[in-house]
Short mmCIF file of N, CA, C and O in Angstrom, two decimals:
data_model
loop_
_atom_site.label_atom_id
_atom_site.label_comp_id
_atom_site.label_asym_id
_atom_site.label_seq_id
_atom_site.Cartn_x
_atom_site.Cartn_y
_atom_site.Cartn_z
N MET A 254 -141.74 -102.38 -132.38
CA MET A 254 -142.67 -102.57 -133.46
C MET A 254 -143.45 -101.28 -133.72
O MET A 254 -143.68 -100.93 -134.86
N ALA A 255 -143.85 -100.59 -132.68
CA ALA A 255 -144.63 -99.36 -132.85
C ALA A 255 -143.76 -98.27 -133.45
O ALA A 255 -142.60 -98.13 -133.10
N GLY A 256 -144.35 -97.50 -134.37
CA GLY A 256 -143.63 -96.40 -134.95
C GLY A 256 -142.79 -96.77 -136.16
O GLY A 256 -142.32 -95.90 -136.86
N LYS A 257 -142.57 -98.04 -136.42
CA LYS A 257 -141.81 -98.46 -137.58
C LYS A 257 -142.74 -98.56 -138.78
O LYS A 257 -143.88 -98.98 -138.65
N PRO A 258 -142.25 -98.20 -139.95
CA PRO A 258 -143.10 -98.28 -141.14
C PRO A 258 -143.44 -99.73 -141.47
O PRO A 258 -142.64 -100.64 -141.24
N ARG A 259 -144.62 -99.93 -141.99
CA ARG A 259 -145.08 -101.26 -142.38
C ARG A 259 -144.99 -101.38 -143.89
O ARG A 259 -145.17 -100.41 -144.62
N LYS A 260 -144.72 -102.57 -144.36
CA LYS A 260 -144.66 -102.82 -145.78
C LYS A 260 -145.99 -103.43 -146.23
O LYS A 260 -146.34 -104.53 -145.80
N PRO A 261 -146.74 -102.72 -147.06
CA PRO A 261 -148.01 -103.26 -147.51
C PRO A 261 -147.80 -104.37 -148.55
O PRO A 261 -146.82 -104.36 -149.30
N PHE A 262 -148.72 -105.33 -148.56
CA PHE A 262 -148.67 -106.37 -149.58
C PHE A 262 -150.07 -106.92 -149.79
O PHE A 262 -150.93 -106.84 -148.93
N LEU A 263 -150.28 -107.46 -150.96
CA LEU A 263 -151.56 -108.05 -151.31
C LEU A 263 -151.48 -109.55 -151.05
O LEU A 263 -150.49 -110.20 -151.40
N MET A 264 -152.50 -110.09 -150.42
CA MET A 264 -152.52 -111.52 -150.11
C MET A 264 -153.83 -112.12 -150.58
O MET A 264 -154.89 -111.54 -150.36
N ARG A 265 -153.75 -113.26 -151.20
CA ARG A 265 -154.94 -113.99 -151.58
C ARG A 265 -155.08 -115.19 -150.66
O ARG A 265 -154.11 -115.87 -150.36
N ALA A 266 -156.29 -115.43 -150.19
CA ALA A 266 -156.55 -116.57 -149.31
C ALA A 266 -157.94 -117.09 -149.63
O ALA A 266 -158.80 -116.35 -150.10
N SER A 267 -158.13 -118.36 -149.35
CA SER A 267 -159.44 -118.95 -149.60
C SER A 267 -160.47 -118.35 -148.64
O SER A 267 -160.12 -117.88 -147.56
N PRO A 268 -161.73 -118.36 -149.04
CA PRO A 268 -162.77 -117.82 -148.16
C PRO A 268 -162.81 -118.51 -146.79
O PRO A 268 -163.04 -117.86 -145.77
N GLY A 269 -162.55 -119.80 -146.76
CA GLY A 269 -162.55 -120.52 -145.48
C GLY A 269 -161.43 -120.08 -144.55
O GLY A 269 -161.64 -119.93 -143.35
N VAL A 270 -160.25 -119.87 -145.12
CA VAL A 270 -159.12 -119.40 -144.31
C VAL A 270 -159.41 -118.00 -143.79
O VAL A 270 -159.19 -117.71 -142.61
N MET A 271 -159.92 -117.14 -144.66
CA MET A 271 -160.22 -115.77 -144.22
C MET A 271 -161.30 -115.75 -143.15
O MET A 271 -161.21 -114.99 -142.19
N ALA A 272 -162.30 -116.60 -143.29
CA ALA A 272 -163.35 -116.66 -142.27
C ALA A 272 -162.77 -117.09 -140.93
O ALA A 272 -163.13 -116.53 -139.88
N ALA A 273 -161.87 -118.05 -140.94
CA ALA A 273 -161.24 -118.52 -139.70
C ALA A 273 -160.39 -117.42 -139.08
O ALA A 273 -160.42 -117.22 -137.86
N VAL A 274 -159.64 -116.70 -139.90
CA VAL A 274 -158.80 -115.61 -139.40
C VAL A 274 -159.67 -114.49 -138.83
O VAL A 274 -159.38 -113.95 -137.76
N GLU A 275 -160.74 -114.15 -139.54
CA GLU A 275 -161.65 -113.11 -139.05
C GLU A 275 -162.28 -113.50 -137.71
O GLU A 275 -162.39 -112.67 -136.81
N LYS A 276 -162.67 -114.75 -137.58
CA LYS A 276 -163.27 -115.23 -136.33
C LYS A 276 -162.26 -115.18 -135.18
O LYS A 276 -162.56 -114.73 -134.08
N LEU A 277 -161.05 -115.62 -135.46
CA LEU A 277 -159.99 -115.59 -134.44
C LEU A 277 -159.64 -114.16 -134.06
O LEU A 277 -159.47 -113.85 -132.89
N ALA A 278 -159.56 -113.29 -135.05
CA ALA A 278 -159.25 -111.88 -134.78
C ALA A 278 -160.32 -111.25 -133.89
O ALA A 278 -159.99 -110.54 -132.93
N ALA A 279 -161.57 -111.53 -134.18
CA ALA A 279 -162.66 -110.98 -133.36
C ALA A 279 -162.59 -111.52 -131.94
O ALA A 279 -162.77 -110.77 -130.97
N ALA A 280 -162.29 -112.79 -131.79
CA ALA A 280 -162.21 -113.40 -130.46
C ALA A 280 -161.05 -112.82 -129.64
O ALA A 280 -161.14 -112.73 -128.41
N GLU A 281 -159.98 -112.42 -130.33
CA GLU A 281 -158.80 -111.88 -129.64
C GLU A 281 -158.74 -110.36 -129.70
O GLU A 281 -157.72 -109.76 -129.35
N LEU A 282 -159.84 -109.74 -130.13
CA LEU A 282 -159.97 -108.28 -130.19
C LEU A 282 -158.84 -107.63 -130.99
O LEU A 282 -158.24 -106.64 -130.57
N ARG A 283 -158.55 -108.20 -132.16
CA ARG A 283 -157.54 -107.67 -133.06
C ARG A 283 -158.17 -107.41 -134.42
O ARG A 283 -159.18 -108.00 -134.78
N SER A 284 -157.51 -106.58 -135.21
CA SER A 284 -157.90 -106.44 -136.61
C SER A 284 -157.44 -107.69 -137.36
O SER A 284 -156.56 -108.43 -136.89
N VAL A 285 -158.02 -107.90 -138.51
CA VAL A 285 -157.60 -109.05 -139.33
C VAL A 285 -156.12 -108.89 -139.70
O VAL A 285 -155.36 -109.85 -139.65
N ASN A 286 -155.72 -107.67 -140.04
CA ASN A 286 -154.32 -107.42 -140.39
C ASN A 286 -153.39 -107.79 -139.23
O ASN A 286 -152.37 -108.47 -139.43
N ALA A 287 -153.72 -107.35 -138.03
CA ALA A 287 -152.89 -107.65 -136.85
C ALA A 287 -152.89 -109.16 -136.58
O ALA A 287 -151.86 -109.72 -136.21
N GLN A 288 -154.03 -109.81 -136.78
CA GLN A 288 -154.10 -111.25 -136.54
C GLN A 288 -153.23 -112.02 -137.53
O GLN A 288 -152.55 -112.96 -137.15
N VAL A 289 -153.23 -111.60 -138.80
CA VAL A 289 -152.37 -112.25 -139.79
C VAL A 289 -150.91 -112.10 -139.38
O VAL A 289 -150.13 -113.06 -139.45
N GLU A 290 -150.52 -110.92 -138.91
CA GLU A 290 -149.14 -110.72 -138.49
C GLU A 290 -148.80 -111.60 -137.29
O GLU A 290 -147.71 -112.20 -137.24
N VAL A 291 -149.70 -111.72 -136.33
CA VAL A 291 -149.47 -112.59 -135.17
C VAL A 291 -149.28 -114.04 -135.63
O VAL A 291 -148.35 -114.73 -135.19
N LEU A 292 -150.14 -114.49 -136.52
CA LEU A 292 -150.05 -115.87 -137.01
C LEU A 292 -148.74 -116.11 -137.77
O LEU A 292 -148.10 -117.16 -137.61
N LEU A 293 -148.32 -115.14 -138.57
CA LEU A 293 -147.05 -115.27 -139.29
C LEU A 293 -145.88 -115.32 -138.32
O LEU A 293 -144.96 -116.13 -138.47
N ARG A 294 -145.90 -114.44 -137.31
CA ARG A 294 -144.81 -114.43 -136.32
C ARG A 294 -144.74 -115.75 -135.56
O ARG A 294 -143.65 -116.27 -135.31
N GLU A 295 -145.90 -116.29 -135.18
CA GLU A 295 -145.94 -117.58 -134.48
C GLU A 295 -145.38 -118.70 -135.36
O GLU A 295 -144.61 -119.54 -134.89
N ALA A 296 -145.76 -118.71 -136.62
CA ALA A 296 -145.28 -119.74 -137.55
C ALA A 296 -143.77 -119.62 -137.74
O ALA A 296 -143.05 -120.64 -137.75
N LEU A 297 -143.26 -118.40 -137.89
CA LEU A 297 -141.81 -118.20 -138.03
C LEU A 297 -141.07 -118.65 -136.78
O LEU A 297 -140.02 -119.29 -136.86
N ALA A 298 -141.59 -118.31 -135.61
CA ALA A 298 -140.95 -118.70 -134.35
C ALA A 298 -140.90 -120.22 -134.21
O ALA A 298 -139.88 -120.77 -133.78
N ARG A 299 -141.99 -120.90 -134.58
CA ARG A 299 -142.01 -122.36 -134.51
C ARG A 299 -140.95 -122.99 -135.41
O ARG A 299 -140.40 -124.04 -135.09
N ARG A 300 -140.66 -122.33 -136.51
CA ARG A 300 -139.65 -122.84 -137.44
C ARG A 300 -138.24 -122.35 -137.08
O ARG A 300 -137.27 -122.69 -137.76
N GLY A 301 -138.13 -121.52 -136.07
CA GLY A 301 -136.83 -121.02 -135.65
C GLY A 301 -136.27 -119.94 -136.56
O GLY A 301 -135.06 -119.76 -136.64
N VAL A 302 -137.15 -119.22 -137.25
CA VAL A 302 -136.73 -118.17 -138.17
C VAL A 302 -136.85 -116.83 -137.47
O VAL A 302 -137.96 -116.39 -137.16
N PRO A 303 -135.72 -116.17 -137.20
CA PRO A 303 -135.80 -114.86 -136.55
C PRO A 303 -136.29 -113.80 -137.52
O PRO A 303 -136.04 -113.87 -138.72
N THR A 304 -137.01 -112.82 -136.99
CA THR A 304 -137.44 -111.69 -137.81
C THR A 304 -136.49 -110.53 -137.55
O THR A 304 -135.74 -110.53 -136.58
N ALA A 305 -136.53 -109.53 -138.41
CA ALA A 305 -135.68 -108.35 -138.22
C ALA A 305 -136.00 -107.69 -136.88
O ALA A 305 -135.13 -107.17 -136.21
N ASP A 306 -137.28 -107.73 -136.46
CA ASP A 306 -137.68 -107.17 -135.16
C ASP A 306 -137.00 -107.92 -134.02
O ASP A 306 -136.57 -107.32 -133.05
N ASP A 307 -136.90 -109.23 -134.13
CA ASP A 307 -136.25 -110.04 -133.09
C ASP A 307 -134.76 -109.68 -133.00
O ASP A 307 -134.22 -109.55 -131.92
N ARG A 308 -134.11 -109.55 -134.13
CA ARG A 308 -132.68 -109.26 -134.14
C ARG A 308 -132.39 -107.88 -133.58
O ARG A 308 -131.44 -107.70 -132.84
N SER A 309 -133.24 -106.89 -133.89
CA SER A 309 -132.99 -105.53 -133.39
C SER A 309 -133.19 -105.45 -131.88
O SER A 309 -132.57 -104.66 -131.21
N SER A 310 -134.07 -106.30 -131.32
CA SER A 310 -134.28 -106.28 -129.87
C SER A 310 -133.16 -106.99 -129.12
O SER A 310 -133.00 -106.84 -127.94
N ASP A 311 -132.31 -107.76 -129.84
CA ASP A 311 -131.19 -108.44 -129.22
C ASP A 311 -129.95 -107.56 -129.14
O ASP A 311 -128.91 -107.97 -128.68
N ASP A 312 -130.05 -106.29 -129.59
CA ASP A 312 -128.91 -105.40 -129.60
C ASP A 312 -128.61 -104.78 -128.23
O ASP A 312 -127.85 -103.84 -128.14
N GLY A 313 -129.24 -105.32 -127.18
CA GLY A 313 -129.00 -104.81 -125.86
C GLY A 313 -129.92 -103.71 -125.43
O GLY A 313 -129.70 -103.06 -124.43
N ALA A 314 -130.94 -103.45 -126.21
CA ALA A 314 -131.89 -102.38 -125.87
C ALA A 314 -132.86 -102.81 -124.82
O ALA A 314 -133.09 -103.94 -124.56
#
């Protein structure tokens, strides 16, 4: 994950959702951006959806 370029995107969220994410990020000592990525990865994993990062790590590295 480190060193790979990130794709920027604009996201709209309700104030309540953002407040919850900000609170969780602070509790876990992460930036809001990093916390959103963690939450997305967890949601994808629960649904069984592999990410490109998961597939590249399965190449035997």
